XYZ file of C-alpha atoms in Angstrom:
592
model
C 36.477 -45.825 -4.214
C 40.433 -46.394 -4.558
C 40.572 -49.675 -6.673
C 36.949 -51.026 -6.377
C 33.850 -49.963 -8.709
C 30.354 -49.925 -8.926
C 29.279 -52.208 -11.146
C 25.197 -52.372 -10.038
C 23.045 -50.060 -8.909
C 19.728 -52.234 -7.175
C 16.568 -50.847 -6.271
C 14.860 -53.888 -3.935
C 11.641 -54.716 -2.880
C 11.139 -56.857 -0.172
C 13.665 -59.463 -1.893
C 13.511 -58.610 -5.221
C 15.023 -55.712 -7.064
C 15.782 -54.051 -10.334
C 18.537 -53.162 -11.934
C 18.783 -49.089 -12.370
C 21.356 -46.909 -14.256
C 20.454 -43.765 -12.851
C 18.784 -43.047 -9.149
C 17.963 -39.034 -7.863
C 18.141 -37.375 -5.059
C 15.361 -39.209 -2.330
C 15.403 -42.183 -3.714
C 16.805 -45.708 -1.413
C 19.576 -47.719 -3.622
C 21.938 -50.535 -2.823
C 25.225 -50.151 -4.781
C 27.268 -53.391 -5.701
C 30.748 -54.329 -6.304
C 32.573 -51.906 -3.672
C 34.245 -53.350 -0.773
C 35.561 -50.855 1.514
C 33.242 -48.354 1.805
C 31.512 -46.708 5.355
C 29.312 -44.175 6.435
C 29.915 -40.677 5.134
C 32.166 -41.456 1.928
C 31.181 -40.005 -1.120
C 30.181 -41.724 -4.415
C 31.450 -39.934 -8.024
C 31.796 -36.590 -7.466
C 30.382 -36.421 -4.433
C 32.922 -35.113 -1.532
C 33.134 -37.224 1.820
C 31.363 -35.785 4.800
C 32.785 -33.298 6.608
C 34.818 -34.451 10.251
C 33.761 -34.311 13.369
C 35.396 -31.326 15.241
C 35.632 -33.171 18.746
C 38.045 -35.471 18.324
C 38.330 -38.295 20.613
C 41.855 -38.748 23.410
C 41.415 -41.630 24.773
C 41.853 -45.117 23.795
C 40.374 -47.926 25.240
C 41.349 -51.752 25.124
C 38.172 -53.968 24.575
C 37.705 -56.777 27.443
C 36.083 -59.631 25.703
C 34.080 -62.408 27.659
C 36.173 -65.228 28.785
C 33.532 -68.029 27.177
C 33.024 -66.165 23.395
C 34.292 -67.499 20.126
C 36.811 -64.259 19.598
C 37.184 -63.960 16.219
C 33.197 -63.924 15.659
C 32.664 -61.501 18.314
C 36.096 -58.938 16.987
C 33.818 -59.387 13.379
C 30.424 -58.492 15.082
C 31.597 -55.700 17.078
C 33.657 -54.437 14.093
C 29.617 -53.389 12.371
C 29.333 -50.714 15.074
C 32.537 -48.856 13.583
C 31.164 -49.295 9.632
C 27.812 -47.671 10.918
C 29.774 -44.857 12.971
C 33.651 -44.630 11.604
C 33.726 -42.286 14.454
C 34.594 -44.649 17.130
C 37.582 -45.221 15.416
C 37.534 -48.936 15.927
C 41.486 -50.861 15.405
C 42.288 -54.466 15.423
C 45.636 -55.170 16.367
C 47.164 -58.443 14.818
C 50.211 -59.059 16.955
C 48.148 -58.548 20.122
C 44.875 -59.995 18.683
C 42.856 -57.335 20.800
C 40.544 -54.344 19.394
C 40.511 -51.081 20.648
C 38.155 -48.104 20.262
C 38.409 -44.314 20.914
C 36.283 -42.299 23.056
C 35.617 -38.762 24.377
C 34.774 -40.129 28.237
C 32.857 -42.477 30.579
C 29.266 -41.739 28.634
C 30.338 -43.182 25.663
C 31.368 -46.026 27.208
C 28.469 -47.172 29.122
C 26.523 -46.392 25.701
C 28.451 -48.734 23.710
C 28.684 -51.276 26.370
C 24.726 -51.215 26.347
C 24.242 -51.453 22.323
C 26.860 -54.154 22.353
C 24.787 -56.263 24.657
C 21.757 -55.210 23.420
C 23.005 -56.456 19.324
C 25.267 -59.201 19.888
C 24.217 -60.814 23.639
C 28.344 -59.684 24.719
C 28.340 -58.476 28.234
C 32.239 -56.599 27.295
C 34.626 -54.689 29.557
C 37.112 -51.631 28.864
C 40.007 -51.639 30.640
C 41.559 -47.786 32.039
C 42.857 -46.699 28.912
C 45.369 -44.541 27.331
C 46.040 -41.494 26.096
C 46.070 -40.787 22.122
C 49.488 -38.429 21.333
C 49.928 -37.067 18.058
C 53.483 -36.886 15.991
C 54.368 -33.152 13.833
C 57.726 -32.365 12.698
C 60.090 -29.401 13.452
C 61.739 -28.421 10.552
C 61.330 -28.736 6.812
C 62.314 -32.473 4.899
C 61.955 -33.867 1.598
C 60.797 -37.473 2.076
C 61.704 -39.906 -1.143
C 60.243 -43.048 -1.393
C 60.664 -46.069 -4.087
C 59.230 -48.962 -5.090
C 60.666 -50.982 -7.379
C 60.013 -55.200 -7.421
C 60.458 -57.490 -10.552
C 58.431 -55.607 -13.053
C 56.708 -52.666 -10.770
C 57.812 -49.176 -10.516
C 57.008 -46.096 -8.857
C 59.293 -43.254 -7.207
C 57.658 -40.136 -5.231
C 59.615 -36.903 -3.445
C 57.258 -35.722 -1.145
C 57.887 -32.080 0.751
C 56.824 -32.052 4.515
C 56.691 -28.779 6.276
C 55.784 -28.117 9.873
C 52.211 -26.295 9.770
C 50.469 -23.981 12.466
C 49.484 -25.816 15.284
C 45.704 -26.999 15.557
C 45.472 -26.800 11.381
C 45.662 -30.714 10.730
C 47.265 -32.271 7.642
C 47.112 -29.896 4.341
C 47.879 -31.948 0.977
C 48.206 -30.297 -2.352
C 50.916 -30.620 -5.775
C 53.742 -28.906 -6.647
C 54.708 -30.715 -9.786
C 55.148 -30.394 -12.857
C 53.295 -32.364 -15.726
C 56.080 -33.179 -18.132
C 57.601 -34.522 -15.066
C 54.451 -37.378 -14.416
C 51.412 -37.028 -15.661
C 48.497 -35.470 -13.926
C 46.279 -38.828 -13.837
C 49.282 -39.945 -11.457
C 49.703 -37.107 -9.464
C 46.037 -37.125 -8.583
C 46.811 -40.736 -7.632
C 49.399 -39.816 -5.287
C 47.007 -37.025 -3.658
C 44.119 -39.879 -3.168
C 46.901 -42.466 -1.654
C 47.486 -39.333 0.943
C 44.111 -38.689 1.779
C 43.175 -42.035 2.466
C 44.245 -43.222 5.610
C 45.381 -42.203 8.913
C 49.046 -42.009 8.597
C 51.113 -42.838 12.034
C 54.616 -41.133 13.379
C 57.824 -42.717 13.812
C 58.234 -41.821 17.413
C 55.689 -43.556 19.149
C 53.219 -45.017 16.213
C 50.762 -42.002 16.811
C 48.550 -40.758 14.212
C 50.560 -37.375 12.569
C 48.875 -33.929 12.641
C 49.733 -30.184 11.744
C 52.179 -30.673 8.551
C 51.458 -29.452 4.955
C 52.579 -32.143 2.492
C 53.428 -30.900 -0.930
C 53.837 -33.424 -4.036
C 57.077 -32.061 -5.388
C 57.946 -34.655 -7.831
C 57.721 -38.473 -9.456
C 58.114 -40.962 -11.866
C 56.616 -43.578 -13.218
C 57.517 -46.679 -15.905
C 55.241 -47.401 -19.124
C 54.879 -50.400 -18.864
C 55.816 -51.602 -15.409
C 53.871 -49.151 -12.734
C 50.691 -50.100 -11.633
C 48.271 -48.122 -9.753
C 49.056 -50.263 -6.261
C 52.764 -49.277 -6.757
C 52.111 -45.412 -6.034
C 50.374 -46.052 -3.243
C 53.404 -48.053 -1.672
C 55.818 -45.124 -2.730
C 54.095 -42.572 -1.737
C 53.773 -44.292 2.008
C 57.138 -44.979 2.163
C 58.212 -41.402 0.937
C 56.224 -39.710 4.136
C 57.521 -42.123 6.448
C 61.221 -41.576 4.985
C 60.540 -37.887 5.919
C 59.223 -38.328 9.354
C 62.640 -40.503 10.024
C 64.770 -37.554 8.415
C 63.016 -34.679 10.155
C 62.516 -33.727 13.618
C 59.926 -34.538 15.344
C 57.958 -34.106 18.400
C 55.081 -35.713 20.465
C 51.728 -33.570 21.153
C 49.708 -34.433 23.852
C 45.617 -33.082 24.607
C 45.525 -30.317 26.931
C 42.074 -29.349 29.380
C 41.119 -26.072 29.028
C 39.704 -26.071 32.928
C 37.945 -24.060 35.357
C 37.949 -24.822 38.522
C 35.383 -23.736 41.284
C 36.370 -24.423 44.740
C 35.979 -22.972 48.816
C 38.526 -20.054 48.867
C 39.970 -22.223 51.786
C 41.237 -25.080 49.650
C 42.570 -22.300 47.191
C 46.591 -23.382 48.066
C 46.042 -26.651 47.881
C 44.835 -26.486 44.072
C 47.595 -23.936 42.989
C 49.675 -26.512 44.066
C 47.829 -29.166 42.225
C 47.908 -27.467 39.259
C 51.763 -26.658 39.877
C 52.313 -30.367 40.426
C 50.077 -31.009 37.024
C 52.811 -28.771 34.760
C 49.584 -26.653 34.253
C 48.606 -22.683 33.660
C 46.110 -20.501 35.108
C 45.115 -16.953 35.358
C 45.189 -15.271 38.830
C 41.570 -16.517 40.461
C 38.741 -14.562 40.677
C 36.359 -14.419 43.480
C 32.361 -15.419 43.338
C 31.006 -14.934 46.857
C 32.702 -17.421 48.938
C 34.216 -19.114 46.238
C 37.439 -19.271 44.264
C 37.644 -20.039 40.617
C 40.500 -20.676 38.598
C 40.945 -20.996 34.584
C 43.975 -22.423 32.650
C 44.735 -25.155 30.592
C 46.568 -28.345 32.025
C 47.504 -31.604 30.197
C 44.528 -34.495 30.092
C 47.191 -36.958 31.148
C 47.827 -35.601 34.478
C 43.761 -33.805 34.881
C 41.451 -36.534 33.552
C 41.017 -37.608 37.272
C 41.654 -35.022 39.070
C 37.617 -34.001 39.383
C 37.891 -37.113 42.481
C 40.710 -35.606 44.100
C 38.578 -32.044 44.082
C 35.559 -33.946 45.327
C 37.935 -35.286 48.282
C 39.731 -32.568 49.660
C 36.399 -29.814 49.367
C 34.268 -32.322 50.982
C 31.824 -32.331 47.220
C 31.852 -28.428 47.217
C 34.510 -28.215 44.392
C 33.666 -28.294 40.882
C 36.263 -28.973 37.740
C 34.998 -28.379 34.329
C 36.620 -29.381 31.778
C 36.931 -28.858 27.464
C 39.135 -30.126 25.273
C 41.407 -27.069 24.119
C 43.926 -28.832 21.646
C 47.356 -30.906 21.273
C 50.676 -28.946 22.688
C 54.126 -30.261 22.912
C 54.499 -32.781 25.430
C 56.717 -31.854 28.445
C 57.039 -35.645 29.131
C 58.604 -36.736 25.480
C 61.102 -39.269 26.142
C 59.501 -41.144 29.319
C 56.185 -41.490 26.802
C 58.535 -42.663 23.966
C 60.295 -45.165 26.482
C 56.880 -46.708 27.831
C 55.197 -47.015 24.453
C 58.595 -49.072 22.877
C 57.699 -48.659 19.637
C 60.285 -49.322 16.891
C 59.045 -47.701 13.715
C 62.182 -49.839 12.148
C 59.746 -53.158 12.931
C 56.541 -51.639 12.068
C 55.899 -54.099 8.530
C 52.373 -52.795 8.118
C 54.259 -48.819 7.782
C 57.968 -49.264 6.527
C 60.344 -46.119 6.485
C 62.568 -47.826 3.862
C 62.594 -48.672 0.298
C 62.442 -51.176 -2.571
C 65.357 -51.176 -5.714
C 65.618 -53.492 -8.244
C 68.677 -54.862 -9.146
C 69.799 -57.620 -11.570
C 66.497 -58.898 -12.048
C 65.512 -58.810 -7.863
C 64.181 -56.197 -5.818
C 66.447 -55.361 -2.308
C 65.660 -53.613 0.777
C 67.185 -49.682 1.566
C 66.659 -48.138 4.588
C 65.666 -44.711 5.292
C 68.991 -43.379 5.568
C 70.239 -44.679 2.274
C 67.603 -43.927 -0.091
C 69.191 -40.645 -0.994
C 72.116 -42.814 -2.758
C 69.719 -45.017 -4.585
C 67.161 -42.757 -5.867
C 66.584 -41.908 -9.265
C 65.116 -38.625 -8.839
C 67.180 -35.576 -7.521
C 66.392 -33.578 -4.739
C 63.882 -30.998 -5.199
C 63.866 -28.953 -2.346
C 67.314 -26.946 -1.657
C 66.898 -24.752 1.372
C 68.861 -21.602 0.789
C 69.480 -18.805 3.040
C 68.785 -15.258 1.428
C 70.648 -12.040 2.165
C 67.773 -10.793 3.723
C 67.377 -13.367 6.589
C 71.635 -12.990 6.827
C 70.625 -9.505 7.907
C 67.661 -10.476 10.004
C 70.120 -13.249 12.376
C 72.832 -10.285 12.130
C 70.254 -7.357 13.993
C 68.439 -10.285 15.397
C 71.809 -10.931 17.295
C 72.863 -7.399 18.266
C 68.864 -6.883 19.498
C 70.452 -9.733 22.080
C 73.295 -8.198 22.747
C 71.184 -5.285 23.904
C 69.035 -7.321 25.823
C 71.708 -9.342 27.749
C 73.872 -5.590 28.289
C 70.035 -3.879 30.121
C 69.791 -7.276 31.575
C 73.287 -6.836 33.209
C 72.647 -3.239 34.043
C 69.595 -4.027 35.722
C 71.756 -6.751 38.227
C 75.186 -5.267 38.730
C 74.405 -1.657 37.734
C 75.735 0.910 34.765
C 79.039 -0.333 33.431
C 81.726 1.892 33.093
C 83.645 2.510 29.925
C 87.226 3.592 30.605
C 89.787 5.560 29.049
C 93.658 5.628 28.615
C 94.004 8.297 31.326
C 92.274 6.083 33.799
C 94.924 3.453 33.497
C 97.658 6.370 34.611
C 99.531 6.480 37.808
C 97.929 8.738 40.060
C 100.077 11.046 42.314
C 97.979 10.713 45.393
C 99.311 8.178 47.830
C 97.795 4.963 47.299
C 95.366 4.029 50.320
C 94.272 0.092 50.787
C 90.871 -0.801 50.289
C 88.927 -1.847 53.726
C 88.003 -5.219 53.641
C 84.288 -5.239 52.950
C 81.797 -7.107 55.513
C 80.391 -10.592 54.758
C 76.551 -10.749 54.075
C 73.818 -11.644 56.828
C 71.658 -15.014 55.713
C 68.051 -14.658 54.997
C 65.773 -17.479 54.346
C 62.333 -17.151 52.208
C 60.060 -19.932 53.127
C 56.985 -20.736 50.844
C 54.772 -22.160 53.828
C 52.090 -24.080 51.866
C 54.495 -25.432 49.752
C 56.544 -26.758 52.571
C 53.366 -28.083 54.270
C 51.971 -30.183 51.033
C 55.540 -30.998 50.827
C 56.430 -32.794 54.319
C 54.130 -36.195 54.900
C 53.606 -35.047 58.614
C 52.073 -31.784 57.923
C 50.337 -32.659 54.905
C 48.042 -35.155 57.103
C 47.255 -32.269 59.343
C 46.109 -29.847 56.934
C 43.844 -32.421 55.541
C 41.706 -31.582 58.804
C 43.293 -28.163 60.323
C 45.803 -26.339 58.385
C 45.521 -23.275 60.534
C 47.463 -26.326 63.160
C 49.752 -27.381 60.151
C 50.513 -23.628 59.770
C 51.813 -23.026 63.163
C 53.373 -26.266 63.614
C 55.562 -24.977 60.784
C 56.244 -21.727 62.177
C 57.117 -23.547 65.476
C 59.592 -25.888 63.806
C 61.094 -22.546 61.792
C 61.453 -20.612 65.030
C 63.517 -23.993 66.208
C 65.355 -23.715 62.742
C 66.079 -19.891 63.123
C 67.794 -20.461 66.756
C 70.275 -23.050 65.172
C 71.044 -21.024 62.351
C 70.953 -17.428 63.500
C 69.608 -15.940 59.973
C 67.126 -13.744 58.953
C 63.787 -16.023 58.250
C 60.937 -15.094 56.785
C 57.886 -17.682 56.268
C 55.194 -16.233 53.380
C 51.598 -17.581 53.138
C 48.980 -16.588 50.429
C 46.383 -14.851 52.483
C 43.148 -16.444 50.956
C 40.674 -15.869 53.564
C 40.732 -11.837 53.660
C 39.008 -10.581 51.010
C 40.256 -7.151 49.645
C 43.381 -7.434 51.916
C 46.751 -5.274 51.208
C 49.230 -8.265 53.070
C 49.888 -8.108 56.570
C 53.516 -9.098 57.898
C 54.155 -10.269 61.639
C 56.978 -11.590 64.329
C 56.068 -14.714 65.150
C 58.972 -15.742 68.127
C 62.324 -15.177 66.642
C 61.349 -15.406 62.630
C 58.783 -13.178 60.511
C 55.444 -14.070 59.093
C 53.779 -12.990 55.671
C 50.356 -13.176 54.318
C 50.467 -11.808 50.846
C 47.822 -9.552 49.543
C 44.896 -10.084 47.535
C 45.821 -11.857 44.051
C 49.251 -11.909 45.068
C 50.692 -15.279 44.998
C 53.710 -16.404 47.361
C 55.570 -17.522 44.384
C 55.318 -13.514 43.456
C 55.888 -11.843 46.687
C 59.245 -14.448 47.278
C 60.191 -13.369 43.327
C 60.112 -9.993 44.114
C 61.649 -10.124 47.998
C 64.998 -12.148 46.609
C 65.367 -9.382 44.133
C 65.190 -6.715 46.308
C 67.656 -8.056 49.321
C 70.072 -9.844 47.274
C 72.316 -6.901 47.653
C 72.401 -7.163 51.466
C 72.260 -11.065 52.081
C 72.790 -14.040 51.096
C 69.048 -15.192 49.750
C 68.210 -18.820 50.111
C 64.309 -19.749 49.320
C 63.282 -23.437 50.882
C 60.653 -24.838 47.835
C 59.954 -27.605 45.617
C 58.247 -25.448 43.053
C 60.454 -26.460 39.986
C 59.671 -22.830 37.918
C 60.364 -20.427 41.822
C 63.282 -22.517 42.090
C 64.098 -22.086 38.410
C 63.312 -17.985 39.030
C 64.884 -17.382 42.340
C 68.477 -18.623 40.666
C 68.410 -16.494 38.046
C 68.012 -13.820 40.480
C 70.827 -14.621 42.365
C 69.187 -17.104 45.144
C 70.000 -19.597 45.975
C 67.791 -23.166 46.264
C 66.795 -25.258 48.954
C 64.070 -28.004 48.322
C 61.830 -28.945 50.822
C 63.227 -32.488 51.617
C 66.465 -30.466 52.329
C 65.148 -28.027 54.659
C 63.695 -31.158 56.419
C 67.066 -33.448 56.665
C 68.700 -30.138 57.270
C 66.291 -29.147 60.421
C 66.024 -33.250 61.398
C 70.030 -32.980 61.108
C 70.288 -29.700 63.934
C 67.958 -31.067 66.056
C 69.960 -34.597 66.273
C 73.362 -32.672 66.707
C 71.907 -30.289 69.474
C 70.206 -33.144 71.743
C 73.880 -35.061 71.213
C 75.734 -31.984 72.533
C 73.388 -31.267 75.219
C 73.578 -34.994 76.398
C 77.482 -34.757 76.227
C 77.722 -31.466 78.628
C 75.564 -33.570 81.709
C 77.443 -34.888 84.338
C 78.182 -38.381 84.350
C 77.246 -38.947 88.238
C 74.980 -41.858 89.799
C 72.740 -41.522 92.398
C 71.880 -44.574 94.879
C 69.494 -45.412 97.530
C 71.049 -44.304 101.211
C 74.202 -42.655 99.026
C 74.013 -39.709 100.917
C 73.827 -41.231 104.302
C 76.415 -43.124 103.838
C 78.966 -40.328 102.455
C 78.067 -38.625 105.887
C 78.864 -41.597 108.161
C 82.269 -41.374 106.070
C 82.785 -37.844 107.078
């Protein structure tokens, strides 16, 4: 076990026991002399147990009693993780608190019990974080050196960016004349043995193949300790050359809800930068599948239990880790330096006239003693593959023009020649009509007002809407159409209405208003002017490549607020600035 050995093997009884030099399968033994060892590590030959495949995304901050001796109860509570390694117990020096990682509120109230129960600590856990994970992007060769007064050790280590989901992947790529095999093994073990952490944030690093492509070692100088600090340096000088990207847990969810409240949870999920599958209906129900990130979902099984009045349902599994979509505000609130991190340091350790200096990562590469190893090249074969790869685009981007503006003509000389026909002016062509796409429950979740009244009746917050876009369409004099998902008509081919002065939509079955708008703007962009009022970042992100343009629902609101104060001041302008007194009128007639 690393640098420790077994140097008794005890069979007891009661408080005596013998001294045994071989024990079989069955039998109970204590083992002697080993000082880091837990449960599930194997002795000899024996391989460690096998991993859990839930793995835990939470991590929780341990709230010790106010009256406790600390450091006793950090060391008592610090058993629980030797008996079960899988609560991934951490003591943090610089903060003096411990944390431990868990799968949800069960665990918790299970551990806070056994706590009590063993050690007499009534303890607290505070709301917890989410665990990230660190991978790379792109293919590094990480060096790393260690070289004090009378140590040595140098390592090149190859890190590669592996399919996502498969975990770290270790193995050796190097040759034996180059360092012997005892050390190479070495190097493997010093890999294998702890969790290593990312540069980014400090998060533990996951789906990477690390390859052992070369090292060296002195004859008399290198210890076995010394490998073990180069080969820890070497990955984190790769993760600082490479780069690299957070991962974040994702739900895989399914959500079972009133058809009624179906808007208001597309929109949730929307807001929650998550993905579903078009819903499919169970009676009088609605349920929807997709994955969404844990950060933004873990309590979002309260908000359901709101808003459907304890008829909604939200199960959720843990599907995996994806790329995080919120990357540098994550970085930002974690403020980790990896440049300060003593306990993991990216840099390292020469020897010169009898003293060993410092090198950061960036400078290793004109210290080393080793060359590089791994020289990415660029065959003829993938020259081809960009060169068709790029005129496949070319392709794409000409049917993608054909598709907006039509088949492009491809001229001749003669059709640059004068033509003998007298030349007739163009006539000047007419100026596009405005038309107006309104997503109407996005609008409603969107403005504070109606969002209140569709909390109680949102048939009221629907026509309230309409009533303020019939206002809307009398100032502006445009074409404006408000489109609804129609929910509550099962097997329904969309209806479409005039409501006033504007036009009403209800979508058909499994038809989204997000589809219905997509496909509208593409179809009458070629006889007006298309503007779509949402704050649905991808429709806004959709409509504008069709040729829409955006208006967010705070604008259509300041816009509409904006009319309405310009109208009221003109029509208070245009009345007549008379006064009217008591008697006024008798008195003008006297005068007459």
């Amino acid at each position: 076990m690393g640098e420790h050995k077994v140097d008794q093997i005890r069979k007891y009884s009661g408080y005596k026991y013998t001294v045994e030099n071989t024990v079989y399968a069955g039998d109970i033994c204590a083992v002697k002399g080993l000082k880091t060892i837990q449960a599930g590590d194997g002795l000899g030959f024996e391989d460690n147990a096998l991993q859990p495949h839930l793995t835990p995304y939470m991590n929780y901050r341990i709230v010790l009693p106010s009256d406790c001796d600390r450091f006793e109860a950090i060391s008592q509570i610090r058993q629980l993780s030797e008996e079960d390694p899988q609560l991934h117990m951490t003591y943090h020096e610089d903060t003096q608190d411990l944390t431990v990682q868990f799968m949800g509120e069960i665990q918790i109230d299970v551990l806070k019990k056994m706590i009590e129960e063993r050690f007499h600590l009534h303890v607290e856990f505070d709301q917890g974080r989410i665990i990230y994970k660190e991978t790379i992007l792109e293919t590094v060769e990480g060096i790393g050196h260690f070289e004090p007064l009378r140590h040595y050790a140098e390592v090149h280590l190859l890190l590669e960016p592996a399919q996502r989901g498969s975990g770290l992947q270790f193995s050796i790529n190097c040759s034996e004349d180059m360092l012997d095999k005892h050390w190479q093994r070495l190097i493997l073990t010093h890999l294998e043995e702890k969790e290593h952490i990312g540069v980014l944030a400090g998060f533990p690093i996951t789906d990477m193949k690390v390859t052992l492509l070369a090292g060296k070692a002195h004859q008399k100088h290198t210890e076995g300790g010394d490998f073990r600090q180069a080969t820890y340096r070497a990955l984190r000088q790769g993760l600082k050359t490479a780069r690299c990207q957070l991962l974040e847990p994702y739900y895989q969810f399914r959500l079972d809800i009133p058809s009624a409240y179906l808007s208001k949870a597309i929109y949730d999920i929307e807001s929650m930068n998550g993905e579903f599958i078009l819903p499919a209906t169970t009676g009088q129900n609605i349920v929807i599948e997709g994955k969404a990130p844990v950060a933004k979902m873990k309590d979002y099984q309260l908000a359901v239990t709101q808003y459907t009045k304890g008829k909604g349902r939200l199960y959720c599994f843990l599907k995996g880790y994806e790329p995080c979509l919120n990357q540098d505000e994550v970085i930002h609130q974690i403020q980790y330096d990896s440049e300060k991190d003593m306990n993991n340091p990216t840099g390292s350790v020469f020897c010169s006239h009898g003293a060993g200096f410092y090198v950061k990562w960036n400078e290793v590469k004109n210290y080393m003693h080793i060359d590089f190893q791994y020289q990415p090249q660029v065959s003829q074969e993938y020259q081809k593959e960009i060169y068709s790869s790029s005129l496949d685009g070319d392709e794409e981007l000409e049917a993608i023009f054909t598709r907006t503006y039509g088949e492009m003509k491809r001229y001749t000389f003669h059709d640059f020649q004068s033509d003998s026909k007298e030349y007739m002016p163009s006539m000047t062509s007419q100026p596009k009509s405005e038309c107006l796409l309104v997503d109407g429950y996005n609008i409603i979740h969107a403005w504070p007002e109606l969002k209140a009244l569709a909390v109680d009746n949102l048939e009221g917050a629907r026509f309230r809407l309409l009533d303020m876009m019939c206002n809307y369409q009398g100032y502006k004099k445009c074409l404006l159409i408000v489109v609804f998902d129609a929910y509550k008509v099962k097997q329904n081919l969309g209806t479409s209405e005039q409501y006033h002065n504007i036009h009403v939509v209800y979508t058909k079955e499994s038809q989204t208003a997000d589809m219905y708008i997509e496909r509208v703007t593409h179809e009458m962009a070629s006889q007006y002017h298309m503007t779509v009022a949402t704050s649905d970042a991808l429709e806004q992100l959709i409509i504008t490549g069709a040729g829409a343009y955006r208006m967010s629902a705070r604008e259509l609101k300041q816009d509409l607020e904006r009319l309405n104060r310009e109208k009221q001041s003109n029509y208070s302008s245009q009345q007549p600035k008379s006064h009217n007194y008591l008697l006024e009128d008798i008195r003008n007639f006297k005068n007459e």
